[in-house]
PDB file of C-alpha atoms in Angstrom:
ATOM      1  CA  LEU A   1     -24.821 -13.210 -42.872  1.00 51.00           C
ATOM      2  CA  ASP A   2     -22.915 -13.725 -39.695  1.00 53.00           C
ATOM      3  CA  TRP A   3     -19.140 -13.609 -40.352  1.00 53.00           C
ATOM      4  CA  HIS A   4     -18.504 -15.482 -37.198  1.00 57.00           C
ATOM      5  CA  ASP A   5     -20.449 -18.408 -38.490  1.00 58.00           C
ATOM      6  CA  GLY A   6     -18.176 -21.363 -39.391  1.00 59.00           C
ATOM      7  CA  ASP A   7     -20.092 -22.295 -42.576  1.00 68.00           C
ATOM      8  CA  ALA A   8     -19.819 -18.806 -44.039  1.00 64.00           C
ATOM      9  CA  MET A   9     -16.075 -18.730 -43.431  1.00 63.00           C
ATOM     10  CA  ALA A  10     -15.693 -22.134 -45.054  1.00 67.00           C
ATOM     11  CA  GLN A  11     -17.547 -20.923 -48.151  1.00 68.00           C
ATOM     12  CA  VAL A  12     -15.329 -17.836 -48.428  1.00 64.00           C
ATOM     13  CA  GLY A  13     -12.265 -20.068 -48.033  1.00 65.00           C
ATOM     14  CA  ARG A  14     -13.439 -22.425 -50.807  1.00 65.00           C
ATOM     15  CA  TRP A  15     -14.159 -19.486 -53.121  1.00 61.00           C
ATOM     16  CA  SER A  16     -10.723 -18.035 -52.398  1.00 60.00           C
ATOM     17  CA  ARG A  17      -8.973 -21.363 -53.182  1.00 61.00           C
ATOM     18  CA  ARG A  18     -11.015 -21.841 -56.361  1.00 59.00           C
ATOM     19  CA  SER A  19     -10.074 -18.412 -57.706  1.00 56.00           C
ATOM     20  CA  ARG A  20      -6.373 -19.211 -57.259  1.00 60.00           C
ATOM     21  CA  SER A  21      -6.535 -22.698 -58.794  1.00 62.00           C
ATOM     22  CA  GLU A  22      -5.043 -23.538 -62.197  1.00 67.00           C
ATOM     23  CA  GLU A  23      -7.928 -25.556 -63.621  1.00 70.00           C
ATOM     24  CA  GLY A  24      -8.195 -23.366 -66.744  1.00 80.00           C
ATOM     25  CA  ALA A  25      -4.449 -23.369 -67.448  1.00 84.00           C
ATOM     26  CA  GLN A  26      -4.613 -26.773 -69.129  1.00 86.00           C
ATOM     27  CA  LEU A  27      -7.224 -25.513 -71.581  1.00 87.00           C
ATOM     28  CA  VAL A  28      -5.151 -22.440 -72.424  1.00 89.00           C
ATOM     29  CA  GLU A  29      -2.010 -24.550 -72.948  1.00 90.00           C
ATOM     30  CA  PHE A  30      -3.927 -26.940 -75.207  1.00 90.00           C
ATOM     31  CA  ALA A  31      -5.277 -24.027 -77.244  1.00 92.00           C
ATOM     32  CA  LEU A  32      -1.728 -22.750 -77.736  1.00 93.00           C
ATOM     33  CA  VAL A  33      -0.200 -26.131 -78.664  1.00 95.00           C
ATOM     34  CA  LEU A  34      -3.012 -27.474 -80.890  1.00 94.00           C
ATOM     35  CA  PRO A  35      -2.233 -25.333 -83.982  1.00 91.00           C
ATOM     36  CA  LEU A  36       1.428 -26.340 -83.874  1.00 90.00           C
ATOM     37  CA  LEU A  37       0.532 -29.994 -83.475  1.00 92.00           C
ATOM     38  CA  LEU A  38      -1.874 -29.822 -86.426  1.00 89.00           C
ATOM     39  CA  LEU A  39       0.796 -28.105 -88.544  1.00 83.00           C
ATOM     40  CA  VAL A  40       3.263 -30.900 -87.831  1.00 86.00           C
ATOM     41  CA  VAL A  41       0.733 -33.656 -88.568  1.00 88.00           C
ATOM     42  CA  LEU A  42      -0.414 -32.020 -91.807  1.00 83.00           C
ATOM     43  CA  GLY A  43       3.213 -31.453 -92.819  1.00 80.00           C
ATOM     44  CA  ILE A  44       3.923 -35.151 -92.365  1.00 87.00           C
ATOM     45  CA  ALA A  45       0.903 -36.010 -94.518  1.00 86.00           C
ATOM     46  CA  GLU A  46       1.996 -33.563 -97.249  1.00 82.00           C
ATOM     47  CA  MET A  47       5.486 -35.062 -97.328  1.00 84.00           C
ATOM     48  CA  GLY A  48       3.888 -38.502 -97.598  1.00 88.00           C
ATOM     49  CA  PHE A  49       1.926 -37.407-100.659  1.00 86.00           C
ATOM     50  CA  MET A  50       5.051 -35.959-102.245  1.00 84.00           C
ATOM     51  CA  PHE A  51       7.008 -39.142-101.531  1.00 89.00           C
ATOM     52  CA  GLN A  52       4.222 -41.222-103.098  1.00 89.00           C
ATOM     53  CA  ARG A  53       4.492 -39.150-106.270  1.00 87.00           C
ATOM     54  CA  TYR A  54       8.250 -39.566-106.275  1.00 88.00           C
ATOM     55  CA  GLU A  55       7.823 -43.337-106.049  1.00 92.00           C
ATOM     56  CA  VAL A  56       5.407 -43.306-108.995  1.00 90.00           C
ATOM     57  CA  VAL A  57       7.882 -41.282-111.076  1.00 87.00           C
ATOM     58  CA  THR A  58      10.722 -43.643-110.117  1.00 89.00           C
ATOM     59  CA  ASN A  59       8.722 -46.720-111.061  1.00 91.00           C
ATOM     60  CA  ALA A  60       7.628 -45.058-114.301  1.00 89.00           C
ATOM     61  CA  ALA A  61      11.285 -44.495-115.231  1.00 87.00           C
ATOM     62  CA  ARG A  62      12.037 -48.138-114.480  1.00 88.00           C
ATOM     63  CA  GLU A  63       9.072 -49.277-116.558  1.00 89.00           C
ATOM     64  CA  GLY A  64      10.153 -47.020-119.423  1.00 86.00           C
ATOM     65  CA  ALA A  65      13.720 -48.338-119.337  1.00 84.00           C
ATOM     66  CA  ARG A  66      12.463 -51.909-119.319  1.00 86.00           C
ATOM     67  CA  LEU A  67      10.407 -51.218-122.433  1.00 87.00           C
ATOM     68  CA  ALA A  68      13.195 -49.249-124.131  1.00 83.00           C
ATOM     69  CA  VAL A  69      15.605 -52.185-124.112  1.00 82.00           C
ATOM     70  CA  LEU A  70      13.150 -54.622-125.665  1.00 85.00           C
ATOM     71  CA  PRO A  71      13.338 -55.078-129.421  1.00 83.00           C
ATOM     72  CA  GLY A  72      10.594 -53.456-131.491  1.00 87.00           C
ATOM     73  CA  TYR A  73       9.816 -50.525-129.180  1.00 86.00           C
ATOM     74  CA  GLY A  74      10.731 -46.940-129.973  1.00 84.00           C
ATOM     75  CA  THR A  75      10.971 -43.712-128.055  1.00 83.00           C
ATOM     76  CA  THR A  76       7.291 -42.900-128.622  1.00 87.00           C
ATOM     77  CA  ASP A  77       6.281 -46.268-127.143  1.00 90.00           C
ATOM     78  CA  VAL A  78       8.445 -45.591-124.100  1.00 86.00           C
ATOM     79  CA  GLN A  79       6.986 -42.124-123.621  1.00 86.00           C
ATOM     80  CA  ASP A  80       3.439 -43.459-123.926  1.00 90.00           C
ATOM     81  CA  ARG A  81       4.162 -46.195-121.366  1.00 91.00           C
ATOM     82  CA  VAL A  82       5.686 -43.751-118.895  1.00 88.00           C
ATOM     83  CA  VAL A  83       2.757 -41.328-119.221  1.00 89.00           C
ATOM     84  CA  ALA A  84       0.296 -44.217-118.776  1.00 92.00           C
ATOM     85  CA  TYR A  85       2.153 -45.411-115.672  1.00 93.00           C
ATOM     86  CA  VAL A  86       2.246 -41.936-114.149  1.00 89.00           C
ATOM     87  CA  SER A  87      -1.466 -41.451-114.892  1.00 91.00           C
ATOM     88  CA  SER A  88      -2.374 -44.805-113.337  1.00 93.00           C
ATOM     89  CA  GLY A  89      -0.413 -43.739-110.249  1.00 91.00           C
ATOM     90  CA  ARG A  90      -2.827 -40.793-109.966  1.00 87.00           C
ATOM     91  CA  VAL A  91      -0.137 -38.230-110.632  1.00 84.00           C
ATOM     92  CA  PRO A  92      -1.486 -35.416-112.821  1.00 81.00           C
ATOM     93  CA  THR A  93       0.009 -35.166-116.312  1.00 81.00           C
ATOM     94  CA  THR A  94       0.189 -32.231-118.685  1.00 78.00           C
ATOM     95  CA  GLY A  95       1.654 -31.696-122.136  1.00 77.00           C
ATOM     96  CA  THR A  96       5.137 -31.236-120.678  1.00 78.00           C
ATOM     97  CA  ASN A  97       4.761 -33.376-117.590  1.00 79.00           C
ATOM     98  CA  PRO A  98       6.326 -35.910-117.349  1.00 83.00           C
ATOM     99  CA  ASN A  99       9.288 -35.208-119.597  1.00 82.00           C
ATOM    100  CA  VAL A 100      10.730 -38.506-120.904  1.00 83.00           C
ATOM    101  CA  GLN A 101      14.158 -38.710-122.511  1.00 83.00           C
ATOM    102  CA  VAL A 102      15.601 -41.941-123.954  1.00 83.00           C
ATOM    103  CA  ASP A 103      19.348 -42.048-124.645  1.00 84.00           C
ATOM    104  CA  SER A 104      21.616 -44.804-125.904  1.00 83.00           C
ATOM    105  CA  VAL A 105      24.676 -45.172-123.696  1.00 85.00           C
ATOM    106  CA  SER A 106      27.774 -47.325-123.728  1.00 86.00           C
ATOM    107  CA  ILE A 107      28.901 -48.956-120.502  1.00 84.00           C
ATOM    108  CA  PRO A 108      32.658 -49.674-120.404  1.00 87.00           C
ATOM    109  CA  VAL A 109      33.710 -53.151-119.315  1.00 87.00           C
ATOM    110  CA  SER A 110      37.135 -54.054-117.933  1.00 89.00           C
ATOM    111  CA  GLY A 111      39.273 -56.895-119.236  1.00 89.00           C
ATOM    112  CA  GLY A 112      39.400 -55.747-122.853  1.00 87.00           C
ATOM    113  CA  ARG A 113      35.823 -56.802-123.557  1.00 88.00           C
ATOM    114  CA  PRO A 114      33.590 -54.657-125.747  1.00 88.00           C
ATOM    115  CA  PRO A 115      31.336 -52.105-124.014  1.00 87.00           C
ATOM    116  CA  ILE A 116      27.747 -52.998-123.218  1.00 85.00           C
ATOM    117  CA  SER A 117      25.073 -51.015-125.000  1.00 82.00           C
ATOM    118  CA  ALA A 118      22.259 -49.755-122.813  1.00 84.00           C
ATOM    119  CA  LYS A 119      19.300 -47.431-122.809  1.00 81.00           C
ATOM    120  CA  ARG A 120      19.011 -44.700-120.220  1.00 83.00           C
ATOM    121  CA  VAL A 121      15.514 -43.415-119.577  1.00 82.00           C
ATOM    122  CA  THR A 122      15.263 -40.153-117.673  1.00 84.00           C
ATOM    123  CA  VAL A 123      11.855 -39.130-116.402  1.00 80.00           C
ATOM    124  CA  THR A 124      11.478 -35.598-115.075  1.00 80.00           C
ATOM    125  CA  TYR A 125       8.240 -34.616-113.411  1.00 78.00           C
ATOM    126  CA  THR A 126       7.926 -31.080-112.095  1.00 72.00           C
ATOM    127  CA  TYR A 127       5.503 -31.085-109.222  1.00 69.00           C
ATOM    128  CA  THR A 128       4.323 -27.768-107.829  1.00 64.00           C
ATOM    129  CA  PHE A 129       4.438 -28.712-104.199  1.00 62.00           C
ATOM    130  CA  GLN A 130       2.674 -26.242-101.964  1.00 60.00           C
ATOM    131  CA  PHE A 131       2.982 -26.977 -98.305  1.00 63.00           C
ATOM    132  CA  LEU A 132      -0.545 -26.595 -96.968  1.00 67.00           C
ATOM    133  CA  ASN A 133      -2.092 -24.521 -99.754  1.00 67.00           C
ATOM    134  CA  ALA A 134      -3.995 -22.107 -97.508  1.00 64.00           C
ATOM    135  CA  LEU A 135      -0.927 -21.434 -95.380  1.00 67.00           C
ATOM    136  CA  ALA A 136       1.279 -20.977 -98.464  1.00 68.00           C
ATOM    137  CA  ALA A 137      -1.209 -18.529 -99.983  1.00 68.00           C
ATOM    138  CA  PHE A 138      -1.285 -16.568 -96.725  1.00 67.00           C
ATOM    139  CA  PHE A 139       2.494 -16.107 -96.838  1.00 68.00           C
ATOM    140  CA  GLY A 140       2.574 -15.711-100.638  1.00 70.00           C
ATOM    141  CA  SER A 141       4.862 -18.701-101.033  1.00 68.00           C
ATOM    142  CA  HIS A 142       4.859 -21.075-103.991  1.00 65.00           C
ATOM    143  CA  ALA A 143       7.579 -23.692-104.277  1.00 66.00           C
ATOM    144  CA  ALA A 144       8.150 -26.016-107.234  1.00 68.00           C
ATOM    145  CA  VAL A 145       9.881 -29.270-106.442  1.00 74.00           C
ATOM    146  CA  PRO A 146      11.140 -31.162-109.513  1.00 78.00           C
ATOM    147  CA  LEU A 147      10.966 -34.903-109.010  1.00 80.00           C
ATOM    148  CA  THR A 148      13.541 -36.589-111.260  1.00 83.00           C
ATOM    149  CA  ALA A 149      14.049 -40.310-111.708  1.00 85.00           C
ATOM    150  CA  VAL A 150      16.669 -42.004-113.871  1.00 84.00           C
ATOM    151  CA  SER A 151      16.644 -45.654-114.822  1.00 83.00           C
ATOM    152  CA  GLU A 152      19.237 -47.402-116.940  1.00 78.00           C
ATOM    153  CA  MET A 153      19.034 -50.942-118.348  1.00 80.00           C
ATOM    154  CA  ARG A 154      21.246 -52.821-120.753  1.00 75.00           C
ATOM    155  CA  THR A 155      20.016 -53.635-124.208  1.00 71.00           C
ATOM    156  CA  GLU A 156      18.802 -57.191-124.677  1.00 55.00           C
ATOM    157  CA  ALA A 157      21.030 -59.448-126.760  1.00 51.00           C
ATOM    158  CA  GLY A 158      19.925 -59.794-130.347  1.00 45.00           C
ATOM    159  CA  SER A 159      18.417 -56.324-130.654  1.00 42.00           C
TER     160      SER A 159
END
């Protein structure tokens, strides 16, 4: 190889420029950012699932209160309806989940009129929310998030 040859010098120059280039830096940066990006996206999805369950519990409380104020329905009917609604919303149920409580309440009215009787249905669903199960198990973290919904409706006239 003749070092005075122009082609050989050009090849050495190209090799020298290539070794100093930053072509691989983009790949390294992507490899560093990808896990964080996936964690954010999966976190958003997990919060979406939890919010969906909260909406089911809220609607179940509303459905239970609607049934509670109708004549001819008792607390057991309300509890059965709430459990059926939660189950149809694909939220897992257990013997204690959801907890349904039906109370009679009196709503004061101004102007000297008699108070309005109402039924308050409280639905409590304790959901063991684990943010990304594998990641939570790695850190030994288990968090329980109770989802509580309250719905109150006045008693129908004539009941």
